[in-house]
């Protein structure tokens, strides 16, 4: 059965003091008895993630943040824990009861949501009970709220609608390929089987693209690069699109007639998870690098490092070949994206296959704020292989115009 990857789910962070009825609210929203965490003080210190299908919202990841309001937790520590959750959160819900005295705890959350430009909503739960303190505060402060009762289900349908309304535009995942192919098209997927591939299966991005083709009523044909020509010969018409793994860019480009549109899995995901325009603009920073410049390679998970690891081995080698400069590299993995990135001359983000769009967009926003160019693995590899122009052409409707003159100058043409 196809299961929505965690990274494509709407991540809903649920905040609130104990005894505001968070667990029963979660049960009412999900329609299941899903007591995620205990509300007994001190029993939970880390946020708990639970993947759910919530109708009509769709696939979600609920993040129960019990523990963040632990008594005795100092303000700084609370903010730190909140920030970790917020990095993954698409929508924040702050649960209060009618008689909750809204104080520093909720105010800090609101401040953080606002500074992160994260949509949020107060939920006055247990609205069947007396008390107007919370509502009065929220009205005076002009903060958005909805009244619900997890006990009677009053307002639960409206709450789900509200969540959909405030979910950020960038949550709604940009399609992988659905918007650039049509029903009955044939899409050829080139998937090399090398030592980096897991035994006995394809990798998630390949499977996701396949699924997107099927959802679009198109045909997905899978081949290795060594059988690509046979695959093309077997087709009556040229395929609508060929999508290749970046590792075999050059082989595929050399054997594929110019009239057949070509892109890469990494480009498909750069658009789906990040901002293709920003990555394309960022890659040109390569041409201005000087000896001693610092490069940040930001990997989004702590995957098993291969001997020929792209971030640690291949990129430094390619850069030396291309720029002839002595550059310094720093590699971060997982949630360790540095607070201060101003010293870097270029940031290279990984494909982000294990994280959601929000986390990648967070990095892009930070880079923008610090005026540091950012690109990603796939775009960088395409640029260095001289086929950037070709592999972004299938998406050109939504792209900035490439600075082709710069591109040619950069390639010494
Ligand atoms: S692309 Fe990024 S998120 Fe995916 S496996 Fe590599 S390091 Fe992890």
Coordinates of C-alpha atoms in Angstrom, one line a residue, residues 21 47 69-70 73 110-111 120 127 166 191 221 245 252-253 272 283 286 290 312 317 322 329 375 391 393 409:
X21 CA -7.7 19.0 26.7
X47 CA 7.6 16.2 21.1
X69 CA 5.2 23.7 29.2
X70 CA 6.9 21.6 31.9
X73 CA 11.4 24.7 32.4
X110 CA 2.6 33.9 19.5
X111 CA 5.8 36.0 19.3
X120 CA -1.3 29.8 13.9
X127 CA -16.3 25.6 25.1
X166 CA -4.4 28.8 7.0
X191 CA 17.6 4.6 -12.4
X221 CA 8.9 3.1 -17.8
X245 CA 19.5 10.2 -11.7
X252 CA 22.1 10.0 -20.6
X253 CA 22.6 13.4 -22.2
X272 CA 8.9 20.3 -5.2
X283 CA 24.7 28.2 -8.5
X286 CA 30.5 29.4 -8.0
X290 CA 38.1 33.1 -4.2
X312 CA 32.3 15.4 1.6
X317 CA 36.9 17.6 -6.0
X322 CA 36.1 23.9 -11.9
X329 CA 34.1 23.3 3.4
X375 CA 21.9 26.1 -4.5
X391 CA 17.2 19.9 -17.5
X393 CA 13.6 23.5 -19.7
X409 CA 30.7 33.2 -20.1

